[in-house]
mmCIF file of C-alpha atoms and ligand atoms in Angstrom:
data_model
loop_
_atom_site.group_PDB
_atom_site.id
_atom_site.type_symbol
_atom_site.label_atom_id
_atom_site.label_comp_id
_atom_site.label_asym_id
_atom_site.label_seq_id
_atom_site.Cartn_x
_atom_site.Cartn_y
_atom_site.Cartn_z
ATOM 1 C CA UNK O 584 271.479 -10.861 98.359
ATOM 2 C CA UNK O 585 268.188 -9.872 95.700
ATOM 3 C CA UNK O 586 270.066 -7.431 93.712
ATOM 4 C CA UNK O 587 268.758 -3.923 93.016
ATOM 5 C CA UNK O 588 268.613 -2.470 89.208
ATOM 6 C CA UNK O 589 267.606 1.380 89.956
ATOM 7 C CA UNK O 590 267.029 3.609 86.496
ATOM 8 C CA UNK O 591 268.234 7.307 86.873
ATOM 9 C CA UNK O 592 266.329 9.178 84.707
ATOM 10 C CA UNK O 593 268.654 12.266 84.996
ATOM 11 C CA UNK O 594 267.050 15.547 83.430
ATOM 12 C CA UNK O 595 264.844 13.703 80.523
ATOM 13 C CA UNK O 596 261.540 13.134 79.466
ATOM 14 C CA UNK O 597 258.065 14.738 79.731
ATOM 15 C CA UNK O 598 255.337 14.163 82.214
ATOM 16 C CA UNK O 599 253.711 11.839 79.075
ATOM 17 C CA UNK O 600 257.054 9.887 78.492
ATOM 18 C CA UNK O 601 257.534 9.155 82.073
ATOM 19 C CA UNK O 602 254.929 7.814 82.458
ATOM 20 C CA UNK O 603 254.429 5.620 79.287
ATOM 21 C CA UNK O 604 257.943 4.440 80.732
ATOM 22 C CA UNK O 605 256.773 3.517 84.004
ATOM 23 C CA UNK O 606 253.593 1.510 82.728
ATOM 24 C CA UNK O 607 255.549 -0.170 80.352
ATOM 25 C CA UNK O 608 257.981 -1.537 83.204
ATOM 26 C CA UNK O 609 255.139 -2.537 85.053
ATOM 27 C CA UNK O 610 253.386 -3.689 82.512
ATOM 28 C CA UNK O 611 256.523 -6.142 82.296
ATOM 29 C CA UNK O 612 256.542 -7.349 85.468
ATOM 30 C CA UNK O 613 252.867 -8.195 85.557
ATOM 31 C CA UNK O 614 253.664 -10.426 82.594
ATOM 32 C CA UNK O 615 257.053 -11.887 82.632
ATOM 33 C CA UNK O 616 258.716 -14.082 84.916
ATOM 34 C CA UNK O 617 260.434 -12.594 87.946
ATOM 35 C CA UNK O 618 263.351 -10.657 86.889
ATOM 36 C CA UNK O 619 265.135 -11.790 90.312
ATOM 37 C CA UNK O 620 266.089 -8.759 91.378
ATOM 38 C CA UNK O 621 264.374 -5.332 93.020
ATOM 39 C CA UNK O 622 263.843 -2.286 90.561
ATOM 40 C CA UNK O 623 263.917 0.992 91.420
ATOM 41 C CA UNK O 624 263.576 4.022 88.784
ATOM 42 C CA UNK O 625 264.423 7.869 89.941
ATOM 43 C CA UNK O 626 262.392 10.476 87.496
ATOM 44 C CA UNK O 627 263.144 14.017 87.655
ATOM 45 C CA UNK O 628 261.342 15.612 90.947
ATOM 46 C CA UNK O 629 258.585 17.402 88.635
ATOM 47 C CA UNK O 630 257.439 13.607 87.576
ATOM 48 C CA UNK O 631 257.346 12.063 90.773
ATOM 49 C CA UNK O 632 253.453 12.055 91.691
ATOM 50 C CA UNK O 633 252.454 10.897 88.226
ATOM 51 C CA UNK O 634 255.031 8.359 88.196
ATOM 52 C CA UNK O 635 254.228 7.320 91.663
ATOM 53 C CA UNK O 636 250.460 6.413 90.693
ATOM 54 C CA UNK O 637 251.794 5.000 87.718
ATOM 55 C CA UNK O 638 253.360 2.652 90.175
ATOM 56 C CA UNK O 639 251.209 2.222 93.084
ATOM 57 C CA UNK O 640 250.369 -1.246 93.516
ATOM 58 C CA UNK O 641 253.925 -2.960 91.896
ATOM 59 C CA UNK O 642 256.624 -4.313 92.564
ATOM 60 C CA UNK O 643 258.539 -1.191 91.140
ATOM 61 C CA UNK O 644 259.727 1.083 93.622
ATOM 62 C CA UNK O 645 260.175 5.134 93.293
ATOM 63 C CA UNK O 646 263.677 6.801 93.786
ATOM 64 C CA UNK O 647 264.529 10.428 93.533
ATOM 65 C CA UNK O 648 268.012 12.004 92.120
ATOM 66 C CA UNK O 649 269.231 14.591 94.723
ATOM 67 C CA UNK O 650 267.733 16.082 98.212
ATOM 68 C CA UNK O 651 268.886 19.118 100.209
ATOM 69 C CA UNK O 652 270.183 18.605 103.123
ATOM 70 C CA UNK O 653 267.823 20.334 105.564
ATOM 71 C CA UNK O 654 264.597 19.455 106.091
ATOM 72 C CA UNK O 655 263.328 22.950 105.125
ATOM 73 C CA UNK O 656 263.769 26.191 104.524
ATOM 74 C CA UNK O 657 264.846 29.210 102.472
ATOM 75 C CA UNK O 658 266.717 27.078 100.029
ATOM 76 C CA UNK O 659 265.366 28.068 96.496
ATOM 77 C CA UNK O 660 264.772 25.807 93.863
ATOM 78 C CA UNK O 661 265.530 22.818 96.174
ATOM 79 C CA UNK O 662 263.825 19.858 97.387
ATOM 80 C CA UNK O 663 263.835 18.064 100.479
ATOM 81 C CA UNK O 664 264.292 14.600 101.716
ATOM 82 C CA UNK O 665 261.045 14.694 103.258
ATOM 83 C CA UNK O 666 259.032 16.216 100.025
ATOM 84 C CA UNK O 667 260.326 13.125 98.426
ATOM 85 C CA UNK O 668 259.016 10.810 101.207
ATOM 86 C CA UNK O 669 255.364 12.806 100.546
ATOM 87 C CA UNK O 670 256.107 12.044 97.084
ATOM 88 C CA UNK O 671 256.426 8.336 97.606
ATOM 89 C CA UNK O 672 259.928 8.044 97.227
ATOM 90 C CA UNK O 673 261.244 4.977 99.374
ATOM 91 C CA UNK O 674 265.042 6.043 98.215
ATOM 92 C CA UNK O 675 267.003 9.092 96.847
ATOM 93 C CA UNK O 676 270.594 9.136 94.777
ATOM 94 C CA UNK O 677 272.852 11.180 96.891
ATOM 95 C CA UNK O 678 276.448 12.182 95.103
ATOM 96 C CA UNK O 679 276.049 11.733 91.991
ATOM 97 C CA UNK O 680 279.308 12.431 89.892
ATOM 98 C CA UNK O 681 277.033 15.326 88.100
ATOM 99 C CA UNK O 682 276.010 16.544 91.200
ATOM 100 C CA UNK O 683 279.720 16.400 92.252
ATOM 101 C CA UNK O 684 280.690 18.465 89.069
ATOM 102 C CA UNK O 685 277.834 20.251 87.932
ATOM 103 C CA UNK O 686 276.917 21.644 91.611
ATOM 104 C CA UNK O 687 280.532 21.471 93.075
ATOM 105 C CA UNK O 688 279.060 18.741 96.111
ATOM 106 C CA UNK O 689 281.719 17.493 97.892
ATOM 107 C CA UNK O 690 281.448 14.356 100.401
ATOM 108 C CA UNK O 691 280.902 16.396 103.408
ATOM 109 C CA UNK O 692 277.778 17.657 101.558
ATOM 110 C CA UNK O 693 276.910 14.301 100.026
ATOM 111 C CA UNK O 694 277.057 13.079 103.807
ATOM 112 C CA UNK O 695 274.397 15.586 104.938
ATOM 113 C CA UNK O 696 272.158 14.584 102.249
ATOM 114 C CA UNK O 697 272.502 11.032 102.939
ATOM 115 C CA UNK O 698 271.774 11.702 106.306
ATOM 116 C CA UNK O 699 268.391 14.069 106.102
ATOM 117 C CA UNK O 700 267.356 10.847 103.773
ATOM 118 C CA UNK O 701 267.587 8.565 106.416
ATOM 119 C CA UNK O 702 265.976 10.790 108.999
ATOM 120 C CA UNK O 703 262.631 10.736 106.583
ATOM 121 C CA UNK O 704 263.307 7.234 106.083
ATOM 122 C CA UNK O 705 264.505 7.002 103.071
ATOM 123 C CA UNK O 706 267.039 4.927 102.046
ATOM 124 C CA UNK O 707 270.172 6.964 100.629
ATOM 125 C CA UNK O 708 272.232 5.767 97.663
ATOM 126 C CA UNK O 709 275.358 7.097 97.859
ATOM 127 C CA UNK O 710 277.609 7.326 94.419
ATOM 128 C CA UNK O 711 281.479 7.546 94.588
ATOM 129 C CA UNK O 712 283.889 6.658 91.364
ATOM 130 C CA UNK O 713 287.155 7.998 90.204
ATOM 131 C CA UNK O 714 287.857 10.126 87.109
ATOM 132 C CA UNK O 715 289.767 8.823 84.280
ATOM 133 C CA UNK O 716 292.937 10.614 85.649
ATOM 134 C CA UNK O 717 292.813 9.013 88.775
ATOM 135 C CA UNK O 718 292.725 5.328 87.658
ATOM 136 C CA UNK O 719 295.718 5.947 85.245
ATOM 137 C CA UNK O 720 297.684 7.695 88.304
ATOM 138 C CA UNK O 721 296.912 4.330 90.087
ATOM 139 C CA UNK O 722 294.472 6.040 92.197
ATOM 140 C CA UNK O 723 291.250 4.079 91.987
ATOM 141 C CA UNK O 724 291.491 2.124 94.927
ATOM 142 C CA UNK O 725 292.326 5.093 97.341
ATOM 143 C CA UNK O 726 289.778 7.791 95.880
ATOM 144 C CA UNK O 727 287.043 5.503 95.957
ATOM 145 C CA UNK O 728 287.927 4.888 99.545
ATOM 146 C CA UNK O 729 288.452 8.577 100.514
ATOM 147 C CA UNK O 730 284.899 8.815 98.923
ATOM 148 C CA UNK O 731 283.394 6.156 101.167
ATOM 149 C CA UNK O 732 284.947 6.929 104.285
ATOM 150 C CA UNK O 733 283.747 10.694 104.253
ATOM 151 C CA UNK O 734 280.544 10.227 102.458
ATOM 152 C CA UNK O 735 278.910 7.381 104.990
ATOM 153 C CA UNK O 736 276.673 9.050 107.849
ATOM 154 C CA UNK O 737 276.825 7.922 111.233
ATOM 155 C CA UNK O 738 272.927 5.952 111.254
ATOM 156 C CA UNK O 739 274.385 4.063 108.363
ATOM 157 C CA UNK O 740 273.143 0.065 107.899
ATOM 158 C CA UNK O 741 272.688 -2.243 105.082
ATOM 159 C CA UNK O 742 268.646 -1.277 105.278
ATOM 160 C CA UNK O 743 268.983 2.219 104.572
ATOM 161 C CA UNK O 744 271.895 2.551 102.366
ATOM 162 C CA UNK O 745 273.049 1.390 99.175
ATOM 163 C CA UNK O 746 276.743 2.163 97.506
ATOM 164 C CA UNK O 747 276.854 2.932 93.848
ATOM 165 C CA UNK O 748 280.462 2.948 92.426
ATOM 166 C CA UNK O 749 280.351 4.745 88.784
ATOM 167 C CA UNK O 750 284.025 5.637 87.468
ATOM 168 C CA UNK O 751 283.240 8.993 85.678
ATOM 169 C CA UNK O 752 284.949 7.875 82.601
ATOM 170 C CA UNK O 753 282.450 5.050 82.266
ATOM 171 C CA UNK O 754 279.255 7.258 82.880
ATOM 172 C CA UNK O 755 277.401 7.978 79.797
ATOM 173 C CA UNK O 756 280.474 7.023 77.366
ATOM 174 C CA UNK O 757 280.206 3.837 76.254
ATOM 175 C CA UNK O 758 283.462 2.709 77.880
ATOM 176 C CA UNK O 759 283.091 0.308 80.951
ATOM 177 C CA UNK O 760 285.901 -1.175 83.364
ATOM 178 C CA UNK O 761 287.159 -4.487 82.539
ATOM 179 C CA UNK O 762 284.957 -7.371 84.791
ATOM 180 C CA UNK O 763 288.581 -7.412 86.972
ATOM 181 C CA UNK O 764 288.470 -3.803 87.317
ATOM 182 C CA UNK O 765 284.841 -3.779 88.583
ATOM 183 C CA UNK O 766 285.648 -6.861 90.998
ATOM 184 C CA UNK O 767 288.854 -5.351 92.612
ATOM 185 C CA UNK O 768 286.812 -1.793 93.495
ATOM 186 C CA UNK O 769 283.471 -3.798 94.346
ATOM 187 C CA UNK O 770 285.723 -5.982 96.495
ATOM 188 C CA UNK O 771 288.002 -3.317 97.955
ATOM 189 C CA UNK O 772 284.479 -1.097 98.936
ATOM 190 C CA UNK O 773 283.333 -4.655 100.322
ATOM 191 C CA UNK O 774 286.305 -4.957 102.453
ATOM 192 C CA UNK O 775 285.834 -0.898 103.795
ATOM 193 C CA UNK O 776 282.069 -1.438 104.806
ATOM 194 C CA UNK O 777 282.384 -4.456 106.521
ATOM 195 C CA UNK O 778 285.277 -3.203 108.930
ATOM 196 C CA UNK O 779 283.287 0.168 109.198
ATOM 197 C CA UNK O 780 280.405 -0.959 110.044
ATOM 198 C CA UNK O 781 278.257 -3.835 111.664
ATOM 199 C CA UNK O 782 276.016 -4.936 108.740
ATOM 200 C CA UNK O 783 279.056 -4.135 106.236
ATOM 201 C CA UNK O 784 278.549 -7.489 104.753
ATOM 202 C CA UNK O 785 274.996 -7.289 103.419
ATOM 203 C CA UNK O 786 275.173 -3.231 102.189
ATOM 204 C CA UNK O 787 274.443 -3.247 98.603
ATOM 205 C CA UNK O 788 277.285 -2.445 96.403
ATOM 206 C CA UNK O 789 275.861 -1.686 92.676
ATOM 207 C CA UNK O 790 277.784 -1.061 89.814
ATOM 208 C CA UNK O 791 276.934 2.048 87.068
ATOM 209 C CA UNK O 792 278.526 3.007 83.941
ATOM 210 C CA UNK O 793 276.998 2.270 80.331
ATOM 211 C CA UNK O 794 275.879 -1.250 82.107
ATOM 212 C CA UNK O 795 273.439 -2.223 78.794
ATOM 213 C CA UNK O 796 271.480 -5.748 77.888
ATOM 214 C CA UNK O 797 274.501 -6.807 76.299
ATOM 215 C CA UNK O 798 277.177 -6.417 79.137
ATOM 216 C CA UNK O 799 274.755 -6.636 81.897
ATOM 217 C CA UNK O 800 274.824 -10.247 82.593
ATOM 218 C CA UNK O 801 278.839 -10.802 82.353
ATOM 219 C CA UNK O 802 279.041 -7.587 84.986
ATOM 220 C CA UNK O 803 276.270 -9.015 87.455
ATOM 221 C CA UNK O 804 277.392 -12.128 87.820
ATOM 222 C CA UNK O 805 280.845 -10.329 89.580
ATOM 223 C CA UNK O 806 280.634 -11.441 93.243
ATOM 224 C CA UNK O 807 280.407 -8.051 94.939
ATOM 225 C CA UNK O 808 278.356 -6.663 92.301
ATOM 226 C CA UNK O 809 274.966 -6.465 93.775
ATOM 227 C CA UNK O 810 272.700 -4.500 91.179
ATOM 228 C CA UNK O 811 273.254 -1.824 89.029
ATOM 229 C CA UNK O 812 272.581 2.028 88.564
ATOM 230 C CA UNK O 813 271.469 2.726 84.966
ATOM 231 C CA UNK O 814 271.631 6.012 83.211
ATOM 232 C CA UNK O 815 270.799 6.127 79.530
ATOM 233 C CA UNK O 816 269.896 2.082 79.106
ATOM 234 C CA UNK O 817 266.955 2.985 81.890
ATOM 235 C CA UNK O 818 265.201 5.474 79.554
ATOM 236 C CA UNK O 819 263.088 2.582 77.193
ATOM 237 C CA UNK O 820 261.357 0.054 78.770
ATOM 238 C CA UNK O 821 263.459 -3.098 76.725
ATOM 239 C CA UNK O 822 266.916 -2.067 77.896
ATOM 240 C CA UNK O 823 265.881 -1.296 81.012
ATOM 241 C CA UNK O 824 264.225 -4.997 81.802
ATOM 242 C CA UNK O 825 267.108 -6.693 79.212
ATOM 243 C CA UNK O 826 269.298 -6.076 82.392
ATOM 244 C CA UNK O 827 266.800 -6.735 84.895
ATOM 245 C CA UNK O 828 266.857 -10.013 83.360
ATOM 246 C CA UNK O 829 270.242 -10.353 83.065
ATOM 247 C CA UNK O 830 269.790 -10.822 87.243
ATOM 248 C CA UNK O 831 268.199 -13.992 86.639
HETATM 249 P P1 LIG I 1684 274.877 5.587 82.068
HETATM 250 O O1 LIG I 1684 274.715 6.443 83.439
HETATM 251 O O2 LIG I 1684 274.231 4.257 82.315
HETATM 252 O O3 LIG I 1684 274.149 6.414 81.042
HETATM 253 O O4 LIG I 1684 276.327 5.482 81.806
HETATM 254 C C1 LIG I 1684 274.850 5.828 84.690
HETATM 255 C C2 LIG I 1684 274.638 6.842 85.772
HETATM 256 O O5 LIG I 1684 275.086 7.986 85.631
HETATM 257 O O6 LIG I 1684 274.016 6.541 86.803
#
């Protein structure tokens, strides 16, 4: 399976920046060798059409950070899955754990959105993770499950839909799982798709949490670790291809 390494911008940069950010990464994969694995960055919505001619013509695809759940509507200050598709997006973060907290989404919502993604054609990518509270009450295995069971929609299938597993603790902090904490999720999630669904076997799974250059490698190389989503490491253009190298 070619992995995915997706960059989530989350609420930085200007127009300029973004877009410096985007050449650069092309820029890279016009003159490096393959980086043996897909890459995918999400801007903030107001950058999307700059970044997507930025892009146009590269191997670099365009991802958003959040949809609504309808299609349209009196929903202020929102954006829908198929706004995104205008925009050129080919995928859109659903769930993110500061979505979760910051706009009180819970997986029944999270499920909507990754639905109205797939009905624009979009591929959803749908975040889950435990807090640090839950892994020391033992509690990993099950929330994360809980999470996927209730968050899945029902057109699901390896094409359209990615799983991101972030443990909150590990998102933005510095701190990541041990590689035998990341395998036992990664392989418990493995083990949920593939009895849920037909193409179980080939969804990606990709790992997030202060993945950098330097622990990259050691945490891609984990069998059911098929990519990662990067947060702050995304944001220069040598982090963010130091672990899409670390693919190779
Ligand atoms: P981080 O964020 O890489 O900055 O920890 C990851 C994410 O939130 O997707």
């Amino acid at each position: 399976m070619r992995p995915l390494i997706a960059g989530n911008w989350k609420m930085n940069l200007r127009r300029g920046d973004a877009v410096a950010l985007a050449a650069g990464i092309v820029e890279k994969c016009a003159a490096e060798p393959d980086p043996g694995c897909d890459l995918l960055v999400c801007p903030p919505a107001p950058m999307l059409h700059a970044v997507a001619e930025q892009l146009a013509g590269s191997p670099v695809s365009l991802g958003a950070q959040d949809c609504h759940a309808e299609q349209s509507g009196a929903h202020t200050g929102d954006i829908s899955a198929a706004m995104l598709a205008d925009a050129g997006c080919v995928q859109v973060i659903v769930g993110h754990s500061e979505r979760r907290a910051d706009h009180r989404e819970d997986d029944a919502l999270v499920k909507a959105k990754a639905a109205a993604a797939h009905k624009e054609g979009l591929g959803a990518i749908i975040c889950i993770g435990e807090t640090l509270a839950q892994r020391d009450a033992g509690e990993a295995l099950n929330v994360v499950g809980d999470q996927l069971a209730s968050s899945l929609p029902d057109a699901v299938n390896a094409e359209n839909t990615v799983i991101a597993y972030e443990p909150i603790w590990a998102i933005g902090t510095g701190l990541t799982p041990t590689t035998e904490q990341i395998d036992e999720v990664h392989n418990h999630i493995r083990a949920l798709l593939v009895e849920s669904m037909g193409d179980g076997a080939n969804v990606r799974i990709l790992y997030g949490g202060s993945v950098k250059p330097d622990n990259a490698a050691a945490i891609m190389v984990i069998e059911h670790v098929n990519g990662g989503l990067i947060g702050g490491a995304s944001l220069t253009v040598g982090n963010f291809w130091g672990i899409a190298a670390a693919c190779r």
